[in-house]
Tab-separated table of C-alpha atoms in Angstrom:
chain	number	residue	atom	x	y	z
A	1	UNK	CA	-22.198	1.804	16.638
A	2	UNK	CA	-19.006	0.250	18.515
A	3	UNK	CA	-17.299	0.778	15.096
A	4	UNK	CA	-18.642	4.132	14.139
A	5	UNK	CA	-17.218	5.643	17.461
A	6	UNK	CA	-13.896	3.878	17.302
A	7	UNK	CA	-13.410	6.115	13.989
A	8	UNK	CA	-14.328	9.164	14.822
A	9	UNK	CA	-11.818	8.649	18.112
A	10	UNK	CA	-9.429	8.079	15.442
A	11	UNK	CA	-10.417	11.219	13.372
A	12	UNK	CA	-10.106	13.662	16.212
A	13	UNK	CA	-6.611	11.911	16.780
A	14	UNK	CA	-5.763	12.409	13.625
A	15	UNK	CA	-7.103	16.344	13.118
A	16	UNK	CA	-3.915	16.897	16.433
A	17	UNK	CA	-1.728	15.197	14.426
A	18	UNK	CA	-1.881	17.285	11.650
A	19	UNK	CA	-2.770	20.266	13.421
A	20	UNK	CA	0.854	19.605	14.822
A	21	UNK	CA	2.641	18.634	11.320
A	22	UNK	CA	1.267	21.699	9.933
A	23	UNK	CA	3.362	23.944	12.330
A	24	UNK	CA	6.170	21.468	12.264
A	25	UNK	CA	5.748	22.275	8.435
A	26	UNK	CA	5.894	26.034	8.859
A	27	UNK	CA	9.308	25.294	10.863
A	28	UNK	CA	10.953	23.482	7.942
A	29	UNK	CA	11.292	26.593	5.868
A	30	UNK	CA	13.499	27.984	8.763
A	31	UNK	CA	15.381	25.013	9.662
A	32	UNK	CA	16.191	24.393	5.638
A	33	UNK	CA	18.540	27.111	6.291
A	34	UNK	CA	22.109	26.168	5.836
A	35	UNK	CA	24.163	26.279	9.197
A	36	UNK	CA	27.381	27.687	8.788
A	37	UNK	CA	30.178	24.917	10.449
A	38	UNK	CA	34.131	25.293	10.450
A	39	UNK	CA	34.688	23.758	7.101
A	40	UNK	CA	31.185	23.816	5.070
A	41	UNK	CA	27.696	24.455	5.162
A	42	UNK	CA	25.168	21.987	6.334
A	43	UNK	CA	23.058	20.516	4.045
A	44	UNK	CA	19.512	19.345	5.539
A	45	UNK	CA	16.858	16.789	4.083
A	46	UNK	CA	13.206	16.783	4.926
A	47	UNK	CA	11.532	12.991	4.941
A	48	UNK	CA	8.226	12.101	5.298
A	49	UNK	CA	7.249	8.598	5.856
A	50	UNK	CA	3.867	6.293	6.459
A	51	UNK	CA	3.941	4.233	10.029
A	52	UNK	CA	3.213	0.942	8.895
A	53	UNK	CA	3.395	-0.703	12.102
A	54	UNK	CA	4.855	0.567	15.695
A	55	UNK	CA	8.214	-0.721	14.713
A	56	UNK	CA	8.437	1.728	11.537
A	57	UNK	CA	8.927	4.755	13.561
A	58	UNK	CA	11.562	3.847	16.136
A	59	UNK	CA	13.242	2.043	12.704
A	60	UNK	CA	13.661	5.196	11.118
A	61	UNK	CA	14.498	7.265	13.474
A	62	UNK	CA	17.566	4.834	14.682
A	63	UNK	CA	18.613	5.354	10.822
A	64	UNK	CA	18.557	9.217	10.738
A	65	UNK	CA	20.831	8.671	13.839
A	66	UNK	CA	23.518	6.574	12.038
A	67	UNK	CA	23.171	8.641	8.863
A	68	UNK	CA	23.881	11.861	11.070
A	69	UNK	CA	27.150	9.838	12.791
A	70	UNK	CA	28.371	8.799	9.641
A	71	UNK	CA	27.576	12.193	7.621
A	72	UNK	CA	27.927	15.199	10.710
A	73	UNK	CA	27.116	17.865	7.839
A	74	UNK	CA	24.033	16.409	6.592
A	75	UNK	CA	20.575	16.989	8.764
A	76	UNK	CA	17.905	14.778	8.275
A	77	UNK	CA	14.058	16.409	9.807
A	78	UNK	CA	12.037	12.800	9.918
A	79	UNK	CA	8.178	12.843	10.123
A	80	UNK	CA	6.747	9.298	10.312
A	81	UNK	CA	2.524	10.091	9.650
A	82	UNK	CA	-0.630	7.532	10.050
A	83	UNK	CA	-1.646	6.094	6.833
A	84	UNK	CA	-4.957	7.847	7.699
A	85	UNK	CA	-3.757	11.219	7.339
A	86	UNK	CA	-0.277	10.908	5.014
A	87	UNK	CA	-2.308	12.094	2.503
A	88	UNK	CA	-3.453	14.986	3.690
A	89	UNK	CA	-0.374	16.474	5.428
A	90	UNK	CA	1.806	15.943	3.149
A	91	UNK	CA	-0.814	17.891	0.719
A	92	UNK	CA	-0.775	20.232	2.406
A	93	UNK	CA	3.062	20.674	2.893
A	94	UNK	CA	3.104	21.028	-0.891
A	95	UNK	CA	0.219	23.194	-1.330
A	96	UNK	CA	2.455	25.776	1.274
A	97	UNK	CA	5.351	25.247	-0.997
A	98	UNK	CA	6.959	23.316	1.516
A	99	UNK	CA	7.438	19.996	0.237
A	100	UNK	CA	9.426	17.144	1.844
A	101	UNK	CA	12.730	16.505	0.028
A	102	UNK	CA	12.166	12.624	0.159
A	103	UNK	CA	8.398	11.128	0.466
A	104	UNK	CA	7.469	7.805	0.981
A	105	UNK	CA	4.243	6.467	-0.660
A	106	UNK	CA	1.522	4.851	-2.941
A	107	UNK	CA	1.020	7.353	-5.792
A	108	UNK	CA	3.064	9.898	-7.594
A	109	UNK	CA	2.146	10.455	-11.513
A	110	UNK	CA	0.181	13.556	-10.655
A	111	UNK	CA	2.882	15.762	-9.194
A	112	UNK	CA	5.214	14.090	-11.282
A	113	UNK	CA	3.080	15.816	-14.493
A	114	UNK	CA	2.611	19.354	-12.315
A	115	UNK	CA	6.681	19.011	-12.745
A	116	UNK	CA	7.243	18.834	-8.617
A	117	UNK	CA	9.769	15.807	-9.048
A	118	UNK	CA	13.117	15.637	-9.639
A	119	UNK	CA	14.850	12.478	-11.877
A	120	UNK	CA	15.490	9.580	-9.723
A	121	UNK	CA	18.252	9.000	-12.543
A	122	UNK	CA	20.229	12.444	-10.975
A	123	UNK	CA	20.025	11.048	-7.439
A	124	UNK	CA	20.777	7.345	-8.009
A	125	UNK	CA	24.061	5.854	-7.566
A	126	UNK	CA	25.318	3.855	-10.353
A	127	UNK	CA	25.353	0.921	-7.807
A	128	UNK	CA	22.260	1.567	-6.282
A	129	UNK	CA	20.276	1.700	-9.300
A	130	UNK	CA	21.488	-1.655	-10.634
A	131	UNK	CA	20.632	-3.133	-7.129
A	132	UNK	CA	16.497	-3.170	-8.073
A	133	UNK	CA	14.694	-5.925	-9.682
A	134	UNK	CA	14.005	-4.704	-12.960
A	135	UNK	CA	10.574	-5.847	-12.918
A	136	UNK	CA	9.686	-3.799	-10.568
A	137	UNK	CA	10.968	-0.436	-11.733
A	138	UNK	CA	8.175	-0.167	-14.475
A	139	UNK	CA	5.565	1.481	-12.079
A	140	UNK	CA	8.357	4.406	-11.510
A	141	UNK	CA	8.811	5.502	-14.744
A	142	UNK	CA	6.658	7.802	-16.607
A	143	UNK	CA	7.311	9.284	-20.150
A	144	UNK	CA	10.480	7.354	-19.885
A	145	UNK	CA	11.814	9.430	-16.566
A	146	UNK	CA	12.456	7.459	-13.927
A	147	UNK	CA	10.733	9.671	-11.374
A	148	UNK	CA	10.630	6.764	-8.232
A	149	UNK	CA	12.229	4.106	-7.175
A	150	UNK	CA	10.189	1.210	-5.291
A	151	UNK	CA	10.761	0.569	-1.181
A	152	UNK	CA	8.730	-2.229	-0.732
A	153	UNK	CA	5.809	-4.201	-2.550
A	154	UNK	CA	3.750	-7.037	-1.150
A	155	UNK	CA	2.106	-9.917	-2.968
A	156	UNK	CA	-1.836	-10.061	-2.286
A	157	UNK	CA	-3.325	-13.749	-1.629
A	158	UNK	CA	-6.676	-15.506	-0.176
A	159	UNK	CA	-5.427	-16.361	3.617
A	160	UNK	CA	-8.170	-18.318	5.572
A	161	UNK	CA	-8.334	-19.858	9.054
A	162	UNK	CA	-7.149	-23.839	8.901
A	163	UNK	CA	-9.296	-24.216	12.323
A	164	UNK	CA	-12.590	-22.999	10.851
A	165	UNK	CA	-11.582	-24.633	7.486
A	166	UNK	CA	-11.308	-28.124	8.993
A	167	UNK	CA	-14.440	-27.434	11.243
A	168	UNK	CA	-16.470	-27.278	8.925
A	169	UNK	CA	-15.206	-30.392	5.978
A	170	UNK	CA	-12.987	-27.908	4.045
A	171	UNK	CA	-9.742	-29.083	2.928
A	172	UNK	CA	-8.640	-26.477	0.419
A	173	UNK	CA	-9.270	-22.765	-0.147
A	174	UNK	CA	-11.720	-21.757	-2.812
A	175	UNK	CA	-10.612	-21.135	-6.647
A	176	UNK	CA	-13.312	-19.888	-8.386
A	177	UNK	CA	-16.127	-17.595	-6.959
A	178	UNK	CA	-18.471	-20.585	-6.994
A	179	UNK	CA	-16.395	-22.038	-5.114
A	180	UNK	CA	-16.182	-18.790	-2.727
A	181	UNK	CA	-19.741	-18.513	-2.770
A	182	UNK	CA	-19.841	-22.282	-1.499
A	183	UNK	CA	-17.216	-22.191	1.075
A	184	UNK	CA	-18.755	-18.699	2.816
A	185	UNK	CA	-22.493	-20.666	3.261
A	186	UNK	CA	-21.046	-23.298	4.615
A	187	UNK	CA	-18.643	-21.486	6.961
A	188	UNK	CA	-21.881	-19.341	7.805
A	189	UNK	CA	-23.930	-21.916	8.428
A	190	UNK	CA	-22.408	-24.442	10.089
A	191	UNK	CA	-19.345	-22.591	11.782
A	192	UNK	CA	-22.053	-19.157	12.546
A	193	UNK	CA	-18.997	-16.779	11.743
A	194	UNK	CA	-18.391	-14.388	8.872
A	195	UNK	CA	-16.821	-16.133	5.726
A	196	UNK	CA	-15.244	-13.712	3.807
A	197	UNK	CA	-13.894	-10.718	5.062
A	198	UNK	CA	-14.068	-7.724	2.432
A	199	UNK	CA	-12.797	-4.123	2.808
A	200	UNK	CA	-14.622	-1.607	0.641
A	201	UNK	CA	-13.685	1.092	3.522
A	202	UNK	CA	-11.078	4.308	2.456
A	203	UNK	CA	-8.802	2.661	3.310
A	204	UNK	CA	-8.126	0.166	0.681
A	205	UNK	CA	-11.356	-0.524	-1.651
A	206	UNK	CA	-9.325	0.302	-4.248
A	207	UNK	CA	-7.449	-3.614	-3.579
A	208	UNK	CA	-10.584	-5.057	-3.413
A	209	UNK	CA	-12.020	-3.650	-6.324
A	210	UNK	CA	-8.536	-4.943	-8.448
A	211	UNK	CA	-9.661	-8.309	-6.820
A	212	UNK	CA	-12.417	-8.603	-8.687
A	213	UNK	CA	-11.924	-6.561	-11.904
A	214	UNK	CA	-9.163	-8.994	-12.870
A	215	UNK	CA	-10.712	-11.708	-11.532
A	216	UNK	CA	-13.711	-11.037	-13.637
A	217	UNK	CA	-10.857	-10.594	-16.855
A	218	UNK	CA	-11.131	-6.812	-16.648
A	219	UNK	CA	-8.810	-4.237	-15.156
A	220	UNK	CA	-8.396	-0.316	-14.126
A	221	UNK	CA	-7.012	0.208	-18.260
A	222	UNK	CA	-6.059	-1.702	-21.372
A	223	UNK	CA	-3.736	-0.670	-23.827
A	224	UNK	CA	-3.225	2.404	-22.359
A	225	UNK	CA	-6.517	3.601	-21.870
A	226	UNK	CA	-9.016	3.445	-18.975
A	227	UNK	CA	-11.369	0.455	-18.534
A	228	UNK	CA	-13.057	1.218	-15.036
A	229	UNK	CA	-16.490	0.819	-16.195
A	230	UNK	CA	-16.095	-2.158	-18.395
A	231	UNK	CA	-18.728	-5.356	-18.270
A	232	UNK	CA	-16.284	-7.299	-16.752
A	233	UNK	CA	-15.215	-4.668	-14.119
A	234	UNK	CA	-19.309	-4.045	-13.725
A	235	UNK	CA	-19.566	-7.986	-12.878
A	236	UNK	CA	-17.296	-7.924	-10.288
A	237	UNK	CA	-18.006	-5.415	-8.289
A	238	UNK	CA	-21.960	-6.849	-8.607
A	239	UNK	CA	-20.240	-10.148	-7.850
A	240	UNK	CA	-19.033	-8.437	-4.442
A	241	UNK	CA	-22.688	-6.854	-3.819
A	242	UNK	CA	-24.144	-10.408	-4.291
A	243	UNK	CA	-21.887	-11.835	-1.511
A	244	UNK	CA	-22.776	-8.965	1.026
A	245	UNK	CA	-26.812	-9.331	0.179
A	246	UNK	CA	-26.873	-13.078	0.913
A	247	UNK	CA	-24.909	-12.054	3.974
A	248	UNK	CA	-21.600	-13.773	3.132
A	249	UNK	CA	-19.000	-11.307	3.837
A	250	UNK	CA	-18.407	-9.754	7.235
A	251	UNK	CA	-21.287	-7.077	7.881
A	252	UNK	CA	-19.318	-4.095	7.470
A	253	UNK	CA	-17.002	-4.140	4.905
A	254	UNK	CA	-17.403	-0.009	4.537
A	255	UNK	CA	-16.474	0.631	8.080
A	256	UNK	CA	-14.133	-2.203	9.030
A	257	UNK	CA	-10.648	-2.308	7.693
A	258	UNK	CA	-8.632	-4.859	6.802
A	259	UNK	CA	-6.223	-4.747	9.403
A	260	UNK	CA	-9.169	-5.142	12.025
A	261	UNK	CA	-10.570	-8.121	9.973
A	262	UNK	CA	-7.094	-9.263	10.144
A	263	UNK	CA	-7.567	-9.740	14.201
A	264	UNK	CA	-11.114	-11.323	13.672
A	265	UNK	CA	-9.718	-14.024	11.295
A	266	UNK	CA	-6.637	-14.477	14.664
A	267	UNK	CA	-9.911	-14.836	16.651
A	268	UNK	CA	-11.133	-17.400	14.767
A	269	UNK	CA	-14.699	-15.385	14.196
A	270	UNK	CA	-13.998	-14.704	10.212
A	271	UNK	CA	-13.415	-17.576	7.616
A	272	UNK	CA	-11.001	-16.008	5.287
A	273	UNK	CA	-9.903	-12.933	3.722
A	274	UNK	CA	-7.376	-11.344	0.821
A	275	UNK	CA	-4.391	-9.790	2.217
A	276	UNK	CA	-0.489	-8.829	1.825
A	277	UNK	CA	1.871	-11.350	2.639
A	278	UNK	CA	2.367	-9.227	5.891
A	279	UNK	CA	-0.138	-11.103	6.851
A	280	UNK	CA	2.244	-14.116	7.439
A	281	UNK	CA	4.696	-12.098	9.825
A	282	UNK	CA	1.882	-10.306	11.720
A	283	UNK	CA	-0.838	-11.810	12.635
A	284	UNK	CA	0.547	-15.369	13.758
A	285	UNK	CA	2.745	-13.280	15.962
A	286	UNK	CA	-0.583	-11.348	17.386
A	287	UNK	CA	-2.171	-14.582	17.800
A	288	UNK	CA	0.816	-17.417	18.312
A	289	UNK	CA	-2.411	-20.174	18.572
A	290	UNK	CA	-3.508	-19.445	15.262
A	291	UNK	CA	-3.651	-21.681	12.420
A	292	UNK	CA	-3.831	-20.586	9.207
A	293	UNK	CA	-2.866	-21.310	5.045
A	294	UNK	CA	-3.204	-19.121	1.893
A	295	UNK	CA	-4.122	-19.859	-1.285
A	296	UNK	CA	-4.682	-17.711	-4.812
A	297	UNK	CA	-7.165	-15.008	-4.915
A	298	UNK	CA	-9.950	-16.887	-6.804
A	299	UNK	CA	-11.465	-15.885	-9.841
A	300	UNK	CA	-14.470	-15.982	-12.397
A	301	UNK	CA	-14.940	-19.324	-13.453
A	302	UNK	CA	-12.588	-19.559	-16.740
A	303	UNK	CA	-10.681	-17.156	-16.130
A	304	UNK	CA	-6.990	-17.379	-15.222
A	305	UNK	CA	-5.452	-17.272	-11.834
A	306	UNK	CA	-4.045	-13.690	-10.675
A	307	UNK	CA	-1.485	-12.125	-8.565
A	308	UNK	CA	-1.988	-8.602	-7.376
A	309	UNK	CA	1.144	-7.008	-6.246
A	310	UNK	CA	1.036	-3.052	-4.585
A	311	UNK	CA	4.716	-0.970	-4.125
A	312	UNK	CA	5.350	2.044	-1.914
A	313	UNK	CA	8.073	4.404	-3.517
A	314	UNK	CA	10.508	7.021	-3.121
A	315	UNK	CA	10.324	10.270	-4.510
A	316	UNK	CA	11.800	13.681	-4.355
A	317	UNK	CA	10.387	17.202	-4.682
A	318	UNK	CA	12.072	20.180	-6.086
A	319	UNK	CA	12.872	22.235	-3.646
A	320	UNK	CA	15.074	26.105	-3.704
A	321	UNK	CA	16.949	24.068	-1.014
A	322	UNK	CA	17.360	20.468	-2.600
A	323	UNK	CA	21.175	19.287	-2.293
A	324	UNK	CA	21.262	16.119	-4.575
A	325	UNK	CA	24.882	15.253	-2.836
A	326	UNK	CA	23.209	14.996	0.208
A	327	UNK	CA	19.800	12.993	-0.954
A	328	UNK	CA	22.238	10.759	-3.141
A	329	UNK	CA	23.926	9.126	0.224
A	330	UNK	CA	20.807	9.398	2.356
A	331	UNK	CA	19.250	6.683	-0.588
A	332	UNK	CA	22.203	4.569	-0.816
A	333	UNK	CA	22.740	4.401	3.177
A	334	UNK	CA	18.886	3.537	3.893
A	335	UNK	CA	18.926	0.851	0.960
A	336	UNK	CA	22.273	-0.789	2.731
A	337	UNK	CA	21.894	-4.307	2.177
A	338	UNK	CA	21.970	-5.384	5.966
A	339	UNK	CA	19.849	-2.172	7.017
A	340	UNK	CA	17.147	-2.679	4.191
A	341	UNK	CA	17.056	-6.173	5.102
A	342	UNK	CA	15.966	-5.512	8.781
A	343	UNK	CA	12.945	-3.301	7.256
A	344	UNK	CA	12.100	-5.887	5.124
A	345	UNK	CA	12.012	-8.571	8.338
A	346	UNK	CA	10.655	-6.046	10.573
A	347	UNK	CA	7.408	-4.590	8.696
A	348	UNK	CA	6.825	-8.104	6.699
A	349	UNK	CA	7.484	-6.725	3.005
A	350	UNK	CA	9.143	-7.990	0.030
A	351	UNK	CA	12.392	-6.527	-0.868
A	352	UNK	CA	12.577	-4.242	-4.097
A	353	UNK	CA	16.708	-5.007	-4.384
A	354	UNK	CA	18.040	-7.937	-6.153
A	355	UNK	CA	20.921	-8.396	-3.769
A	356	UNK	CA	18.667	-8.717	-0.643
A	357	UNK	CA	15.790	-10.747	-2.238
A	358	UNK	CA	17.953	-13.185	-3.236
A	359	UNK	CA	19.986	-13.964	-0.428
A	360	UNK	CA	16.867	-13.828	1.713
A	361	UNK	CA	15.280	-16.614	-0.688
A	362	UNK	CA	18.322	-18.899	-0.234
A	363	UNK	CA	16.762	-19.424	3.327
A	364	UNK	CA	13.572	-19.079	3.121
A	365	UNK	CA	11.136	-21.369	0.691
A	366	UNK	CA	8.072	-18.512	1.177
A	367	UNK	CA	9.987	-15.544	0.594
A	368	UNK	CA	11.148	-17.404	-2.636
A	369	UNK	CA	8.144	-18.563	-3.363
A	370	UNK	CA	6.481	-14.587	-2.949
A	371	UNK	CA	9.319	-13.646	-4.917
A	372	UNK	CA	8.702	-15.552	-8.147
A	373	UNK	CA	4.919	-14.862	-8.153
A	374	UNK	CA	5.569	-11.234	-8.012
A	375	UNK	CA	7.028	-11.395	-11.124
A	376	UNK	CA	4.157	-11.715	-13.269
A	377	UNK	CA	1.869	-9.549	-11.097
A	378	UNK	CA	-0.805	-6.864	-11.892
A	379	UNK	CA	-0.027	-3.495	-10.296
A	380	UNK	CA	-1.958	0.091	-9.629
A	381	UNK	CA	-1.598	2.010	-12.631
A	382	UNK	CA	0.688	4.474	-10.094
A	383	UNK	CA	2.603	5.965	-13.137
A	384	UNK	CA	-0.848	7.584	-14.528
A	385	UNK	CA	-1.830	11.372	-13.663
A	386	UNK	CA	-5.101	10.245	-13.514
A	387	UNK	CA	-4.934	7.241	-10.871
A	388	UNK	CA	-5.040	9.391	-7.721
A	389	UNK	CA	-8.348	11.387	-8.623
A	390	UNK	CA	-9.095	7.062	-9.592
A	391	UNK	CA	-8.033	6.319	-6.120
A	392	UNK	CA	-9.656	8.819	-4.096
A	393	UNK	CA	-13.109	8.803	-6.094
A	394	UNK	CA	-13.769	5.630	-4.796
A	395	UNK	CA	-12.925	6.441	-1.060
A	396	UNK	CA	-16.419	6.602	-0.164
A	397	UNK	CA	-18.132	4.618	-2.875
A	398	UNK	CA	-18.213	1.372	-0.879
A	399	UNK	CA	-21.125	1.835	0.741
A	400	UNK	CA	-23.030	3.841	-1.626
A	401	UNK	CA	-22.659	0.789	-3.868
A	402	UNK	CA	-23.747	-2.054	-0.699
A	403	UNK	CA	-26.615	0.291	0.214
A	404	UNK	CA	-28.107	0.302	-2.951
A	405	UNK	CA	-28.039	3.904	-3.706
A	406	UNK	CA	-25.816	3.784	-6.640
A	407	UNK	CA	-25.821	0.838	-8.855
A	408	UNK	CA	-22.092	-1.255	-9.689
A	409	UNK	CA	-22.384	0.200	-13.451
A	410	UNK	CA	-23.855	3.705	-11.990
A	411	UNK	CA	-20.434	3.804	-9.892
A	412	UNK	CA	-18.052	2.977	-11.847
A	413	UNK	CA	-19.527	5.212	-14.888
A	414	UNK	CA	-18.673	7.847	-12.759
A	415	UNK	CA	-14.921	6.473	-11.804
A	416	UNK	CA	-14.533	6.203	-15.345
A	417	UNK	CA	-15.375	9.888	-16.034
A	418	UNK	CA	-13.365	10.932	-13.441
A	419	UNK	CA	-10.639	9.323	-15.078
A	420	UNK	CA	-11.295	10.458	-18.539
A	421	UNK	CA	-11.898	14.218	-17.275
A	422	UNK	CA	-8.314	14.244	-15.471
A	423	UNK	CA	-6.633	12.567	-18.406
A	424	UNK	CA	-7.219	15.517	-20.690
């Protein structure tokens, strides 16, 4: 009940907040308006970003401040939103024809069909563009326009507690969902805390789900076409409703996030759980006692070992205003080496530019460790119409699933149509 009031504390929050950015949106129109000045007009960008931490605000708006000393005719209007509500008030900016010149997010394909984007290509410098690992610039294309370019991406791995670990006789994480299995009974049993912390919530079921599709040898599509309710996909999902009937997960994976599981692991109640290597810059310095390791998300017996890795991107909407000039510096100053670099430290990402990766990894054995298992990753299929009907069909199908009131094929049947119906 603790739980269930904490969110809807957080939903009333959130219903201000865009109460507020919805009349902050019906000011943009007017303040879009170029300002006459003695020698030319002032151009003015919109930007919408998600908070990832309490550093992310005060981080961005310190850069609209240098961008505005270095470039006096250019305007930058900064909103930094909740993850909880991005979604919806940025929607609803664009539904008012009011669109953000820049956005910062997790999905794109779908406006980018409804022809709302502009080219990336037109807004990139020359320099700029060759800056990105190429790897990672296959998510932002679609129908060969390059319609996003990637901020940051994060590496997803099993991260346990070494105190509860060695409390209990275990000396390595688990590889294989036996093994998972094994490891959660014991930690249950002998340690009486949760062993494996699982987030079905809105938040991000979506990760956990791409957990155990691939780990079962399945996946959101193959070969181009949607796989969601594949045997495979249907085992692991049935795999994660096992775990949560013998009691071997935390007890509310649809109402918990992984962010607060995050703080139960630093409080040594929860065993282990999968994260982003964020996890590694935040929650040590939450809870500076704690003692903790990672290890590979484990997998289906026989199967092979996978890497998950999830980007946030750029893009930019057509607007009757948009000044490509303008947006074209605004990229290339907020992608600076030494100021990209700070984000990067700051929110505990993984850098998207070549130049910055690399000198980070010089110094630093994780980072180039996180860095070369990225490469061969498994990502969202982001540059697919279809993939944000996907992702927010299965907002509330955690619990339907856990509860028994829809069966792991019965759900994803349903994903799958979804998928097929908004791929025609």
């Amino acid at each position: 009940m603790r739980n269930l009031h904490r969110r809807t504390k957080v939903s009333l929050v959130a219903l201000l907040q865009i109460m507020t950015m919805l009349l902050t949106g019906c000011m943009w129109r007017d303040a879009r308006l170029p300002a006459a000045t003695d020698h030319e007009a002032q151009a003015t960008i919109t930007f919408v970003a998600p908070e990832y931490s309490a550093s992310t605000r005060p981080y961005f708006e310190n850069v609209v401040k240098e961008f505005e000393v270095k470039y006096p005719t250019i305007k930058v209007e900064l909103q930094v939103i909740n993850w909880d509500i991005l979604d919806s008030a940025y929607n609803t900016m664009i539904s008012r024809n009011q669109p953000p010149d820049l956005l910062l997010t997790n999905i794109y394909a779908h406006f980018a069909k409804d022809g709302l984007l502009n080219s990336m290509t037109e807004l990139l410098s020359k320099e700029l563009k060759e800056k990105f690992y190429p790897y990672l610039m296959d998510s932002s294309m679609m129908n060969g326009v390059q319609y996003t370019v990637p901020y940051v991406t994060t590496l997803r791995e099993l991260y346990y507690n070494k105190d509860i670990f060695n409390d209990v006789g275990l000396t390595e994480p688990p590889l294989t969902w036996i093994d998972l299995e094994e490891d959660s009974r014991i930690i249950k049993d002998r340690k009486q805390v949760d062993g494996f912390g699982v987030d079905l919530t809105d938040n991000e079921i979506w990760a956990y789900l791409s957990y155990f599709f691939y780990g079962a040898g399945g996946g959101w599509m193959k070969d181009g076409k949607w796989t969601i309710n594949s045997p495979e996909n249907v085992e692991g999902l049935t795999f994660l409703k096992h775990m949560y009937d013998k009691g071997l997960t935390d007890p509310e994976p649809a109402i918990t996030t992984r962010d607060e599981k995050q703080r139960i692991l630093g409080n040594g109640k929860l065993g282990m759980l999968i994260s982003g290597n964020y996890f590694e810059a935040v929650v040590p310095q939450e809870y500076p006692g704690l003692k903790w390791a990672k290890g590979p998300i484990p997998v289906k017996e026989g199967q092979t070992p996978m890497v998950l890795g999830v980007q946030d991107v750029w893009m930019s909407f057509k607007t009757d205003h948009t000044n490509k000039e303008a947006l074209s510096k605004f990229l290339d100053f907020i992608y600076e080496d030494a100021r990209y670099e700070e984000f990067v430290l700051r929110e505990g990402f993984l850098p998207t530019l070549r130049t910055v990766g690399d000198k980070m990894a010089e110094d630093d054995t994780l980072m180039k460790q996180n860095l070369n298992s990225i490469k061969n990753a498994k990502f969202y299929p982001i540059n697919h119409p279809a993939w944000s009907a996907v992702l927010n069909a299965t907002r509330n199908m955690g619990q339907t699933v856990l509860l028994g009131q829809m069966t792991p094929k019965q759900a994803l049947d349903r994903l799958q149509q979804i998928a097929l119906d908004k791929s025609r």
